[in-house]
Amino acid sequence: MFVLFFAVTPKKRHLERSEGSPIVPHSARKVLKLEGTPGSSQYLSSRVGSNRKDASGNKIKRLEEDVRSLRRKLGKLEDRVSELDKDKASNSTTEQVVEKADRTGQLAKKKEGQGSVSKKEADSILETKPCQAICEQDVEAIVGKAIGNQNKFKNLCLYKFTREELVSCTRTGKRTIKCMDNVKPQLDHTKFKELETLVLKYTLYDKQSFQKKLKTYRKFLEERKMEQSDLTYKPFE
C-alpha cells in the first residue's frame, strides 16, 4: 500500500502545476528564453526599432525648437526695422526744419502751444535779427526735442553751417596728405567757435570729442552727397 501511494502522488502534483497553462516542451522553453535575452535577433531588432523611434522624436523636438528660435529672432528684427523707420522719419523732419533755419539764418520764435509759425511771422523776425546770430530761444528750440547728444550735436551743426559749407570746407583749411592738390577752404572761424561753445554747453562732449564728432559728421555728409541716387539710408552714428 505504501509503495503505491508514493507512485501516484508525483503525477498528481505534475497535473496540478500544468493545469490552466499550455504544456510547453522543454526544448521550446529554451528557445523562448533565448529570444528574450540580449544578443538574440528578436531582441536586437526590437531595440533598433526603439532607438530609431527615439532618434526621430528627438530630431522633431530639435526642429521645433529651431523654428521657435527663428520666429523670436524674426520678431526682434521686425521690431528693429520698425524703430529704424520711425527714426528715419523723425530725422528727416528734423533736418528739414534745421535746413529751413539755415536758409533764413534764424529759426522763427516758436509760439506757445504751436509746433510752427507762419512765413509772415518768420520774415518779421528776420528783419529784426542779424543772420546767424546766437539766440537762446532758437537754440533751445533746436535741441529741445532732440534725443541724445548725437542728435543735439547734428542739429547744432546744421544751425550754424549749411550742408554745403560742412562738405566743401575743413576745420583748419590746411593741406593734408589726403588732400594735397585740391585744398578745401577753412570753415568760418567765428561760426566755428560759436558752434563749439554751443556743443560744449548743450551736450556732454568735451572739446576733443567735439572736433572728432565734427570730422566724422563731415565725412558722413560727403558720403551722403555721393550716394544721393542710392536708396539705402545710412544713419549718422
Coordinates of C-alpha atoms in Angstrom, one line a residue:
M1 CA 0.0 0.0 0.0
F2 CA 2.7 2.4 0.9
V3 CA 4.6 1.9 -2.4
L4 CA 1.5 2.5 -4.5
F5 CA 0.8 5.8 -2.7
F6 CA 4.2 7.3 -3.4
A7 CA 4.0 6.3 -7.1
V8 CA 0.7 8.2 -7.7
T9 CA 1.5 11.4 -5.8
P10 CA 4.1 12.9 -8.1
K11 CA 1.8 12.5 -11.2
K12 CA -0.9 14.4 -9.3
R13 CA 1.4 17.2 -8.4
H14 CA 2.6 17.4 -12.0
L15 CA -1.0 17.7 -13.3
E16 CA -1.8 20.4 -10.7
R17 CA 1.2 22.6 -11.9
S18 CA 0.2 22.2 -15.5
E19 CA -3.5 22.9 -15.1
G20 CA -4.6 26.2 -16.7
S21 CA -1.4 26.6 -18.8
P22 CA -0.3 25.1 -22.1
I23 CA 2.2 22.3 -21.9
V24 CA 5.4 23.6 -23.5
P25 CA 8.2 21.2 -24.3
H26 CA 11.4 21.7 -22.6
S27 CA 13.3 22.5 -25.8
A28 CA 10.8 25.2 -26.8
R29 CA 11.2 26.8 -23.4
K30 CA 14.9 27.3 -24.1
V31 CA 14.1 28.9 -27.5
L32 CA 11.7 31.4 -25.9
K33 CA 14.1 32.2 -23.2
L34 CA 16.9 32.9 -25.7
E35 CA 14.7 35.2 -27.8
G36 CA 14.2 37.5 -24.8
T37 CA 17.8 37.7 -23.9
P38 CA 20.3 40.4 -25.2
G39 CA 22.1 39.3 -28.3
S40 CA 19.2 37.4 -29.9
S41 CA 17.9 38.6 -33.3
Q42 CA 14.4 39.4 -32.0
Y43 CA 15.8 41.4 -29.1
L44 CA 18.2 43.3 -31.3
S45 CA 15.5 44.2 -33.9
S46 CA 13.2 45.4 -31.2
R47 CA 16.0 47.6 -29.7
V48 CA 16.9 49.0 -33.1
G49 CA 13.3 50.0 -33.8
S50 CA 13.0 51.6 -30.4
N51 CA 16.2 53.6 -30.9
R52 CA 15.1 54.8 -34.3
K53 CA 11.8 56.0 -32.8
D54 CA 13.6 57.8 -30.0
A55 CA 16.0 59.5 -32.5
S56 CA 13.2 60.6 -34.8
G57 CA 11.3 62.1 -31.8
N58 CA 14.4 63.9 -30.6
K59 CA 15.0 65.3 -34.2
I60 CA 11.5 66.6 -34.4
K61 CA 11.9 68.3 -31.0
R62 CA 15.1 70.0 -32.1
L63 CA 13.5 71.2 -35.3
E64 CA 10.5 72.6 -33.3
E65 CA 12.9 74.4 -31.0
D66 CA 14.8 75.9 -34.0
V67 CA 11.6 77.1 -35.5
R68 CA 10.6 78.8 -32.3
S69 CA 14.0 80.4 -32.0
L70 CA 13.9 81.7 -35.6
R71 CA 10.4 83.1 -35.0
R72 CA 11.7 85.0 -32.0
K73 CA 14.6 86.4 -33.9
L74 CA 12.4 87.4 -36.8
G75 CA 10.1 89.2 -34.4
K76 CA 13.0 91.2 -33.0
L77 CA 14.3 92.1 -36.5
E78 CA 10.8 93.3 -37.4
D79 CA 10.7 95.5 -34.3
R80 CA 14.2 96.9 -35.1
V81 CA 13.1 97.7 -38.7
S82 CA 10.1 99.5 -37.4
E83 CA 12.2 101.5 -34.9
L84 CA 14.6 102.5 -37.7
D85 CA 11.8 103.6 -39.9
K86 CA 10.4 105.8 -37.1
D87 CA 13.9 107.2 -36.5
K88 CA 14.4 107.9 -40.2
A89 CA 11.1 109.8 -40.4
S90 CA 11.9 111.8 -37.3
N91 CA 15.4 112.6 -38.6
S92 CA 14.0 113.7 -42.0
T93 CA 11.6 116.0 -40.3
T94 CA 14.3 117.5 -38.0
E95 CA 16.7 118.0 -41.0
Q96 CA 14.0 119.8 -43.0
V97 CA 13.3 122.2 -40.1
V98 CA 17.0 122.9 -39.5
E99 CA 17.7 123.4 -43.2
K100 CA 15.0 125.9 -43.3
A101 CA 16.7 127.7 -40.5
D102 CA 20.0 127.6 -42.4
R103 CA 18.4 129.2 -45.4
T104 CA 16.8 132.0 -43.5
G105 CA 19.6 132.5 -41.0
Q106 CA 17.4 132.0 -37.9
L107 CA 14.6 129.9 -36.6
A108 CA 11.4 131.8 -36.0
K109 CA 10.3 132.2 -32.5
K110 CA 8.1 129.3 -31.5
K111 CA 4.6 130.3 -30.3
E112 CA 3.4 128.7 -27.1
G113 CA 1.1 125.8 -27.9
Q114 CA 2.0 125.6 -31.6
G115 CA 4.5 123.5 -33.5
S116 CA 5.5 126.1 -36.2
V117 CA 4.9 129.7 -37.2
S118 CA 3.8 131.2 -40.4
K119 CA 6.1 132.6 -43.1
K120 CA 4.9 136.1 -42.4
E121 CA 5.9 135.8 -38.8
A122 CA 9.2 134.3 -39.7
D123 CA 10.0 137.2 -42.1
S124 CA 9.2 139.8 -39.5
I125 CA 11.6 138.1 -37.0
L126 CA 14.4 138.0 -39.6
E127 CA 14.1 141.8 -40.2
T128 CA 15.0 142.4 -36.6
K129 CA 17.8 139.8 -36.2
P130 CA 21.2 139.6 -37.8
C131 CA 22.0 136.5 -39.8
Q132 CA 23.5 133.6 -37.8
A133 CA 23.2 135.5 -34.5
I134 CA 23.1 133.2 -31.4
C135 CA 19.7 133.3 -29.9
E136 CA 18.9 131.2 -26.8
Q137 CA 15.3 130.7 -27.9
D138 CA 16.4 129.4 -31.3
V139 CA 19.0 127.0 -29.8
E140 CA 16.5 125.7 -27.2
A141 CA 14.0 125.1 -30.0
I142 CA 16.7 123.1 -31.9
V143 CA 17.9 120.9 -29.1
G144 CA 14.7 120.8 -27.0
K145 CA 13.2 117.8 -28.8
A146 CA 16.4 116.2 -29.9
I147 CA 17.0 112.9 -28.1
G148 CA 20.6 112.2 -27.1
N149 CA 23.9 114.1 -27.6
Q150 CA 24.3 112.8 -31.1
N151 CA 21.1 114.4 -32.4
K152 CA 21.7 117.6 -30.5
F153 CA 25.2 117.9 -32.0
K154 CA 23.9 117.3 -35.5
N155 CA 21.1 119.9 -35.2
L156 CA 23.6 122.5 -33.8
C157 CA 26.0 121.9 -36.7
L158 CA 23.2 122.4 -39.2
Y159 CA 22.1 125.5 -37.3
K160 CA 25.5 127.3 -37.6
F161 CA 26.6 125.9 -41.0
T162 CA 24.9 124.7 -44.2
R163 CA 25.5 121.2 -45.5
E164 CA 27.4 122.6 -48.4
E165 CA 29.7 124.5 -46.0
L166 CA 30.4 121.4 -44.0
V167 CA 31.1 119.3 -47.1
S168 CA 33.2 121.8 -49.1
C169 CA 35.2 123.2 -46.1
T170 CA 37.5 121.8 -43.5
R171 CA 38.1 122.8 -39.9
T172 CA 41.7 124.1 -40.4
G173 CA 41.8 124.6 -44.2
K174 CA 45.4 123.2 -44.3
R175 CA 46.9 120.9 -46.8
T176 CA 46.9 117.3 -45.8
I177 CA 48.2 114.0 -47.1
K178 CA 44.7 113.1 -48.4
C179 CA 44.2 116.5 -49.9
M180 CA 47.4 117.7 -51.5
D181 CA 46.2 119.2 -54.8
N182 CA 42.7 120.4 -54.0
V183 CA 42.9 122.1 -50.6
K184 CA 39.5 123.0 -49.2
P185 CA 38.9 126.3 -47.5
Q186 CA 38.6 126.7 -43.8
L187 CA 35.2 126.9 -42.0
D188 CA 34.3 130.4 -40.8
H189 CA 36.3 130.7 -37.6
T190 CA 33.7 132.8 -35.7
K191 CA 30.9 130.5 -36.5
F192 CA 33.1 127.5 -35.7
K193 CA 33.9 128.9 -32.2
E194 CA 30.2 129.6 -31.7
L195 CA 29.3 126.1 -32.6
E196 CA 32.0 124.7 -30.3
T197 CA 30.6 126.8 -27.4
L198 CA 27.0 125.6 -28.1
V199 CA 28.1 121.9 -28.3
L200 CA 30.1 122.1 -25.0
K201 CA 27.1 123.8 -23.3
Y202 CA 24.2 121.7 -24.6
T203 CA 25.9 118.3 -24.9
L204 CA 28.2 116.1 -22.8
Y205 CA 31.0 116.3 -25.3
D206 CA 34.3 117.9 -24.4
K207 CA 36.5 119.9 -26.9
Q208 CA 38.4 116.8 -28.2
S209 CA 35.1 114.8 -28.7
F210 CA 33.6 117.8 -30.5
Q211 CA 36.4 118.0 -33.0
K212 CA 36.3 114.2 -33.6
K213 CA 32.5 114.2 -34.0
L214 CA 32.6 117.2 -36.4
K215 CA 35.2 115.3 -38.6
T216 CA 33.0 112.2 -38.6
Y217 CA 29.9 114.1 -39.4
R218 CA 31.5 116.0 -42.3
K219 CA 32.7 112.6 -43.7
F220 CA 29.1 111.3 -43.3
L221 CA 27.7 114.2 -45.3
E222 CA 30.2 113.7 -48.1
E223 CA 29.2 110.1 -48.4
R224 CA 25.6 111.0 -48.4
K225 CA 26.2 113.6 -51.1
M226 CA 28.0 111.0 -53.3
E227 CA 25.2 108.4 -52.7
Q228 CA 22.2 110.6 -53.4
S229 CA 21.0 108.2 -56.1
D230 CA 21.3 105.3 -53.7
L231 CA 18.0 104.4 -51.9
T232 CA 19.9 102.9 -49.0
Y233 CA 19.7 105.1 -45.9
K234 CA 22.7 105.1 -43.6
P235 CA 22.1 106.9 -40.3
F236 CA 24.8 109.1 -38.8
E237 CA 26.5 107.4 -35.8

